[in-house]
Structures are given as structure tokens and as C-alpha cells.
mmCIF file of C-alpha atoms in Angstrom:
data_model
loop_
_atom_site.group_PDB
_atom_site.id
_atom_site.type_symbol
_atom_site.label_atom_id
_atom_site.label_comp_id
_atom_site.label_asym_id
_atom_site.label_seq_id
_atom_site.Cartn_x
_atom_site.Cartn_y
_atom_site.Cartn_z
ATOM 1 C CA MET A 1 -59.746 72.459 24.104
ATOM 2 C CA SER A 2 -57.204 74.509 22.176
ATOM 3 C CA ASP A 3 -53.843 75.659 23.489
ATOM 4 C CA ASP A 4 -55.194 79.192 23.763
ATOM 5 C CA LYS A 5 -57.932 78.080 26.144
ATOM 6 C CA LYS A 6 -55.938 76.077 28.766
ATOM 7 C CA ALA A 7 -57.288 76.090 32.275
ATOM 8 C CA PRO A 8 -55.795 78.685 34.559
ATOM 9 C CA GLY A 9 -52.865 77.329 36.620
ATOM 10 C CA MET A 10 -52.139 74.342 34.284
ATOM 11 C CA ASP A 11 -48.667 75.571 33.391
ATOM 12 C CA GLN A 12 -47.796 76.032 37.012
ATOM 13 C CA HIS A 13 -49.002 72.463 37.823
ATOM 14 C CA ASN A 14 -46.812 70.926 35.121
ATOM 15 C CA ALA A 15 -43.794 72.877 36.273
ATOM 16 C CA ASP A 16 -44.284 71.768 39.876
ATOM 17 C CA ARG A 17 -44.621 68.127 38.784
ATOM 18 C CA ALA A 18 -41.400 68.244 36.761
ATOM 19 C CA ALA A 19 -39.523 69.746 39.678
ATOM 20 C CA ALA A 20 -40.826 67.154 42.178
ATOM 21 C CA PRO A 21 -38.622 64.037 42.903
ATOM 22 C CA GLN A 22 -39.534 60.937 40.878
ATOM 23 C CA GLY A 23 -40.907 57.805 42.574
ATOM 24 C CA PRO A 24 -39.552 54.226 42.231
ATOM 25 C CA ALA A 25 -41.891 53.396 39.376
ATOM 26 C CA GLU A 26 -40.843 56.464 37.488
ATOM 27 C CA VAL A 27 -37.140 55.691 38.110
ATOM 28 C CA ALA A 28 -37.580 52.106 36.811
ATOM 29 C CA ALA A 29 -39.290 53.417 33.728
ATOM 30 C CA GLY A 30 -36.526 55.917 33.159
ATOM 31 C CA ALA A 31 -32.739 55.699 33.477
ATOM 32 C CA GLU A 32 -30.993 52.763 35.302
ATOM 33 C CA PRO A 33 -30.197 53.388 38.957
ATOM 34 C CA VAL A 34 -26.602 54.246 39.780
ATOM 35 C CA LEU A 35 -24.882 51.683 42.100
ATOM 36 C CA GLU A 36 -22.703 52.703 44.952
ATOM 37 C CA PRO A 37 -18.943 51.891 44.715
ATOM 38 C CA ALA A 38 -19.248 49.376 47.555
ATOM 39 C CA GLN A 39 -22.014 47.556 45.701
ATOM 40 C CA LEU A 40 -19.964 47.459 42.507
ATOM 41 C CA GLU A 41 -16.959 46.091 44.387
ATOM 42 C CA ALA A 42 -19.073 43.325 45.965
ATOM 43 C CA ILE A 43 -20.478 42.327 42.570
ATOM 44 C CA ILE A 44 -16.988 42.237 41.039
ATOM 45 C CA LYS A 45 -15.660 40.054 43.868
ATOM 46 C CA ALA A 46 -18.586 37.642 43.506
ATOM 47 C CA LEU A 47 -17.978 37.369 39.766
ATOM 48 C CA GLN A 48 -14.273 36.769 40.356
ATOM 49 C CA VAL A 49 -15.077 33.940 42.788
ATOM 50 C CA ASP A 50 -17.456 32.366 40.262
ATOM 51 C CA LEU A 51 -14.855 32.698 37.505
ATOM 52 C CA ALA A 52 -12.167 31.024 39.644
ATOM 53 C CA ALA A 53 -14.556 28.169 40.506
ATOM 54 C CA LEU A 54 -15.417 27.649 36.840
ATOM 55 C CA ALA A 55 -11.729 27.681 35.874
ATOM 56 C CA ASP A 56 -10.952 25.079 38.554
ATOM 57 C CA THR A 57 -13.860 22.894 37.431
ATOM 58 C CA ASN A 58 -12.727 23.161 33.824
ATOM 59 C CA LEU A 59 -9.179 22.185 34.801
ATOM 60 C CA ARG A 60 -10.408 19.147 36.738
ATOM 61 C CA ILE A 61 -12.634 18.012 33.886
ATOM 62 C CA ARG A 62 -9.780 18.317 31.396
ATOM 63 C CA ALA A 63 -7.491 16.320 33.707
ATOM 64 C CA GLU A 64 -10.130 13.595 34.109
ATOM 65 C CA MET A 65 -10.668 13.439 30.366
ATOM 66 C CA GLU A 66 -6.919 13.105 29.794
ATOM 67 C CA ASN A 67 -6.710 10.297 32.360
ATOM 68 C CA LEU A 68 -9.645 8.525 30.721
ATOM 69 C CA ARG A 69 -8.010 8.874 27.311
ATOM 70 C CA LYS A 70 -4.730 7.402 28.574
ATOM 71 C CA ARG A 71 -6.576 4.582 30.339
ATOM 72 C CA PHE A 72 -8.539 3.801 27.190
ATOM 73 C CA GLU A 73 -5.366 3.730 25.089
ATOM 74 C CA ARG A 74 -3.640 1.467 27.630
ATOM 75 C CA GLU A 75 -6.572 -0.945 27.812
ATOM 76 C CA LYS A 76 -6.841 -0.939 24.036
ATOM 77 C CA ALA A 77 -3.151 -1.833 23.697
ATOM 78 C CA GLU A 78 -3.423 -4.576 26.345
ATOM 79 C CA THR A 79 -6.529 -5.994 24.703
ATOM 80 C CA ALA A 80 -4.761 -6.170 21.358
ATOM 81 C CA LYS A 81 -1.661 -7.695 22.966
ATOM 82 C CA TYR A 82 -3.387 -10.326 25.105
ATOM 83 C CA ALA A 83 -6.481 -10.956 22.981
ATOM 84 C CA ILE A 84 -5.443 -14.543 22.240
ATOM 85 C CA SER A 85 -4.371 -15.403 25.800
ATOM 86 C CA LYS A 86 -7.309 -17.693 26.551
ATOM 87 C CA PHE A 87 -7.085 -19.357 23.171
ATOM 88 C CA ALA A 88 -3.307 -19.726 23.456
ATOM 89 C CA GLN A 89 -3.593 -21.382 26.880
ATOM 90 C CA ASP A 90 -5.610 -24.164 25.273
ATOM 91 C CA VAL A 91 -3.535 -24.396 22.109
ATOM 92 C CA VAL A 92 -0.152 -24.751 23.841
ATOM 93 C CA ASN A 93 -1.258 -28.148 25.120
ATOM 94 C CA VAL A 94 -1.025 -29.337 21.525
ATOM 95 C CA GLY A 95 2.653 -28.410 21.549
ATOM 96 C CA ASP A 96 3.132 -30.499 24.688
ATOM 97 C CA ASN A 97 1.612 -33.478 22.892
ATOM 98 C CA PHE A 98 4.091 -33.045 20.035
ATOM 99 C CA GLN A 99 6.914 -33.138 22.561
ATOM 100 C CA ARG A 100 5.509 -36.222 24.278
ATOM 101 C CA ALA A 101 5.236 -38.047 20.958
ATOM 102 C CA ILE A 102 8.848 -37.221 20.088
ATOM 103 C CA SER A 103 10.121 -38.214 23.528
ATOM 104 C CA ALA A 104 8.270 -41.528 23.371
ATOM 105 C CA VAL A 105 10.506 -42.768 20.540
ATOM 106 C CA PRO A 106 13.447 -44.700 22.069
ATOM 107 C CA ALA A 107 16.918 -43.469 21.242
ATOM 108 C CA GLY A 108 18.264 -45.139 18.096
ATOM 109 C CA ALA A 109 14.939 -46.765 17.214
ATOM 110 C CA ALA A 110 14.269 -44.382 14.335
ATOM 111 C CA GLU A 111 17.555 -45.313 12.631
ATOM 112 C CA ARG A 112 16.581 -48.979 12.637
ATOM 113 C CA ASP A 113 13.019 -48.448 11.403
ATOM 114 C CA PRO A 114 12.524 -46.273 8.285
ATOM 115 C CA ALA A 115 8.782 -45.956 8.917
ATOM 116 C CA LEU A 116 9.362 -44.800 12.473
ATOM 117 C CA LYS A 117 12.002 -42.354 11.261
ATOM 118 C CA SER A 118 9.545 -40.856 8.768
ATOM 119 C CA PHE A 119 6.952 -40.533 11.513
ATOM 120 C CA LEU A 120 9.463 -38.893 13.856
ATOM 121 C CA ASP A 121 10.702 -36.465 11.200
ATOM 122 C CA GLY A 122 7.136 -35.481 10.327
ATOM 123 C CA THR A 123 6.240 -34.942 13.981
ATOM 124 C CA MET A 124 9.311 -32.786 14.566
ATOM 125 C CA LEU A 125 8.511 -30.733 11.462
ATOM 126 C CA ALA A 126 4.932 -30.242 12.654
ATOM 127 C CA GLU A 127 6.218 -29.144 16.065
ATOM 128 C CA ARG A 128 8.540 -26.562 14.502
ATOM 129 C CA GLU A 129 5.726 -25.183 12.362
ATOM 130 C CA PHE A 130 3.463 -25.075 15.400
ATOM 131 C CA ASN A 131 5.999 -23.121 17.464
ATOM 132 C CA SER A 132 6.632 -20.737 14.557
ATOM 133 C CA ALA A 133 2.906 -20.034 14.292
ATOM 134 C CA LEU A 134 2.757 -19.271 18.015
ATOM 135 C CA GLU A 135 5.740 -16.924 17.788
ATOM 136 C CA ARG A 136 4.107 -14.989 14.962
ATOM 137 C CA HIS A 137 1.310 -14.179 17.403
ATOM 138 C CA GLY A 138 3.610 -13.262 20.283
ATOM 139 C CA VAL A 139 3.596 -16.616 22.109
ATOM 140 C CA VAL A 140 7.108 -17.786 23.000
ATOM 141 C CA ARG A 141 8.076 -21.245 24.205
ATOM 142 C CA LEU A 142 10.285 -21.521 27.298
ATOM 143 C CA ASP A 143 12.969 -24.197 27.538
ATOM 144 C CA PRO A 144 14.918 -23.042 30.624
ATOM 145 C CA LYS A 145 17.409 -25.894 30.977
ATOM 146 C CA GLY A 146 20.637 -24.516 32.466
ATOM 147 C CA GLU A 147 18.993 -21.289 33.623
ATOM 148 C CA MET A 148 18.442 -20.208 37.211
ATOM 149 C CA PHE A 149 15.058 -21.063 38.670
ATOM 150 C CA ASN A 150 12.484 -18.270 38.320
ATOM 151 C CA PRO A 151 9.283 -18.865 40.316
ATOM 152 C CA LYS A 152 7.350 -16.526 38.028
ATOM 153 C CA VAL A 153 7.745 -18.751 34.972
ATOM 154 C CA HIS A 154 9.007 -22.075 36.379
ATOM 155 C CA ASN A 155 7.319 -24.687 38.534
ATOM 156 C CA ALA A 156 9.796 -26.900 40.408
ATOM 157 C CA VAL A 157 8.402 -30.418 40.704
ATOM 158 C CA MET A 158 11.549 -31.980 42.173
ATOM 159 C CA GLU A 159 15.103 -31.283 43.330
ATOM 160 C CA GLN A 160 18.225 -33.231 42.423
ATOM 161 C CA GLU A 161 21.524 -33.339 44.276
ATOM 162 C CA ASN A 162 24.205 -31.765 42.112
ATOM 163 C CA ARG A 163 27.252 -29.957 43.471
ATOM 164 C CA ASP A 164 28.716 -29.144 40.060
ATOM 165 C CA VAL A 165 26.264 -26.324 39.336
ATOM 166 C CA PRO A 166 24.868 -23.483 41.452
ATOM 167 C CA ALA A 167 21.914 -24.349 43.656
ATOM 168 C CA GLY A 168 18.667 -23.516 41.907
ATOM 169 C CA THR A 169 19.920 -24.292 38.399
ATOM 170 C CA VAL A 170 17.331 -25.944 36.160
ATOM 171 C CA LEU A 171 18.688 -29.417 35.406
ATOM 172 C CA GLN A 172 15.777 -30.916 33.526
ATOM 173 C CA VAL A 173 12.639 -29.636 31.799
ATOM 174 C CA PHE A 174 9.717 -32.041 32.017
ATOM 175 C CA GLN A 175 7.332 -29.725 30.212
ATOM 176 C CA PRO A 176 8.149 -26.431 28.469
ATOM 177 C CA GLY A 177 6.460 -23.208 29.454
ATOM 178 C CA TYR A 178 4.908 -20.481 27.334
ATOM 179 C CA MET A 179 4.900 -16.687 27.546
ATOM 180 C CA ILE A 180 2.932 -14.020 25.721
ATOM 181 C CA ASP A 181 4.849 -10.767 25.922
ATOM 182 C CA ASP A 182 5.518 -10.358 29.678
ATOM 183 C CA ARG A 183 2.673 -12.632 30.817
ATOM 184 C CA CYS A 184 3.131 -16.295 31.713
ATOM 185 C CA LEU A 185 0.614 -18.496 29.940
ATOM 186 C CA LYS A 186 1.941 -21.748 31.319
ATOM 187 C CA PRO A 187 4.916 -22.302 33.659
ATOM 188 C CA ALA A 188 7.629 -24.763 32.722
ATOM 189 C CA LEU A 189 7.768 -27.915 34.870
ATOM 190 C CA VAL A 190 11.389 -28.361 35.899
ATOM 191 C CA ALA A 191 13.819 -30.158 38.183
ATOM 192 C CA VAL A 192 16.336 -27.944 39.963
ATOM 193 C CA ALA A 193 19.735 -28.563 41.497
ATOM 194 C CA LYS A 194 20.451 -28.476 45.202
ATOM 195 C CA GLY A 195 23.587 -28.892 47.261
ATOM 196 C CA GLY A 196 25.794 -26.719 45.067
ATOM 197 C CA PHE A 197 27.164 -23.281 45.856
ATOM 198 C CA LYS A 198 24.608 -20.532 46.186
ATOM 199 C CA VAL A 199 24.494 -17.593 43.814
ATOM 200 C CA PRO A 200 23.275 -14.267 45.282
ATOM 201 C CA ARG A 201 19.852 -13.535 43.905
ATOM 202 C CA ALA A 202 19.113 -10.266 42.187
ATOM 203 C CA PRO A 203 16.210 -8.275 43.681
ATOM 204 C CA GLN A 204 13.007 -9.659 42.249
ATOM 205 C CA GLU A 205 10.326 -7.493 40.730
ATOM 206 C CA PRO A 206 7.053 -7.043 42.620
ATOM 207 C CA THR A 207 4.648 -9.931 42.288
ATOM 208 C CA ALA A 208 2.335 -9.523 39.307
ATOM 209 C CA ALA A 209 -1.264 -8.549 40.007
ATOM 210 C CA PRO A 210 -3.929 -11.297 39.962
ATOM 211 C CA GLY A 211 -4.800 -12.304 36.439
ATOM 212 C CA LYS A 212 -1.372 -11.388 35.052
ATOM 213 C CA THR A 213 -0.100 -14.965 35.099
ATOM 214 C CA GLY A 214 -1.362 -18.129 33.527
ATOM 215 C CA ASP A 215 -4.427 -19.852 34.868
ATOM 216 C CA GLY A 216 -2.745 -23.253 34.880
ATOM 217 C CA PRO A 217 -2.081 -25.039 38.157
ATOM 218 C CA GLY A 218 1.123 -24.116 39.923
ATOM 219 C CA ALA A 219 1.582 -20.953 37.894
ATOM 220 C CA SER A 220 3.431 -19.301 40.741
ATOM 221 C CA GLY A 221 5.953 -22.135 40.921
ATOM 222 C CA ASN A 222 7.593 -23.769 43.907
ATOM 223 C CA ASP A 223 10.749 -22.057 45.068
ATOM 224 C CA PRO A 224 13.378 -24.706 45.775
ATOM 225 C CA GLY A 225 15.004 -22.369 48.259
ATOM 226 C CA THR A 226 12.074 -22.822 50.639
ATOM 227 C CA GLY A 227 12.781 -26.515 51.135
ATOM 228 C CA ASP A 228 9.453 -27.717 49.758
ATOM 229 C CA ALA A 229 8.544 -31.062 51.277
ATOM 230 C CA SER A 230 7.296 -32.509 48.011
ATOM 231 C CA GLY A 231 10.584 -31.594 46.374
ATOM 232 C CA GLU A 232 12.521 -33.409 49.097
ATOM 233 C CA ARG A 233 10.446 -36.556 48.625
ATOM 234 C CA SER A 234 10.887 -36.406 44.861
ATOM 235 C CA SER A 235 14.628 -35.943 45.167
ATOM 236 C CA GLY A 236 14.801 -38.968 47.410
ATOM 237 C CA GLN A 237 13.038 -41.020 44.797
ATOM 238 C CA GLY A 238 15.402 -39.764 42.104
#
């Protein structure tokens, strides 16, 4: 049908339809609906709450990652520092055997026997080389004679009456101790003085956590100030 032959009333029908309000389907197909100010404000507040929550979560995650990084660096440094601890605990016994061999030679015997003197000199040289090798790897030998008793690195096996020195002074070292950095590998076995004047003790540091000291027996030491019964018996025998 051509434009000239439109049905009567068609133009009026189209005009009425254009003037009529559009339904929901027609609105969705056309322009976006306009939100009320209250609705916009509610949406903005909800987005602000979500943004604050995300910012807080991000801050917490970054803090946790930083703590993990610091912990990893600390454990890495400790692993590198104490990597040879177990091995060193076994090796230091060799140093004790050197000392026993040297101490077994009677005083003056080496001067009378050239062969014995050569043996003694060689053993002492081997001991020095052994201790130097340990020091190159951070293991230090403790020879605390004349020092004040320290239960963290000394193990008192007996007490001796001596009023010429302060009570608690190490008089004799039966077996040297060993340290690696600030960790005790093996406590020194010592005899301490009693009966002398007392020296005020400086405040001691908190006790090290388990695993921070050597695994050897008596690593914590016996404090002569506690009047240990075994120490009293030993001093009586001395």
C-alpha cells in the first residue's frame, strides 16, 4: 500500500501512541532510568564501605608479607650462622682429646725424653691448628680460669675453699667449653671458689629458649651459690 493510500485514522493512531506513556519494556529498550538522589547516596556509601574494607585488607596483607620477609631473612641468617652446630658439637670432643693427651705427660718428662718431647710438640701444634680451624668457622674455645662463674657457659663440678679470691671465681678448668656466636655448644667443666668475699652479681639476661644451648649434659651448669650437695661432697674430697 502506498503512502497516498493509508487507511483512514492511521496518522491519528500513531500520534496517540507516541503521546502515551512508555511501559517498562519500552523504557529498558530506550534510555537508562534516572535514579533518585537517595538511591545514588546509598550506592556511594556502599562503595565507600567496600573501598575501605579493601584498603584495610590490602594493608593487612602487606604487613603480613613484610613480617614473613623479615622472618625468612632472620631464619636464613640463623641457619647460615648455626649450620655447623651439630657437626661442631661432635668435633669439639677431638679438641678435648688433644688436651687430655697433653695433660697426660708428666711435668719435666718431655725434657728428659727427646722422643716424648717431639710427640708433645706435635700434639700441641695439632691442637693449635684444630682450634684455629674452629675459630675460622665461628667456634670459640672457652678457658674461663680466673673468671666469675657463669651458669650459662660453665658447669661447676666441685667447689674449693679459697678466701683469697671472690666466691664463685673459677679456680680450675677440667674441660674447656665451646661457643658458636652467642650459643653454647659445650659448657666448660670447672671448679669454683667458696668462702671468699662475695661480689654483687650483675642482673643476668633472660634464660635462653630451649634449643639455644648445647645438647651436652649439664649445659645449664650448677650454680655454686645454691649450695649444690654434689659440690659440697666434692669439695670435702678435695
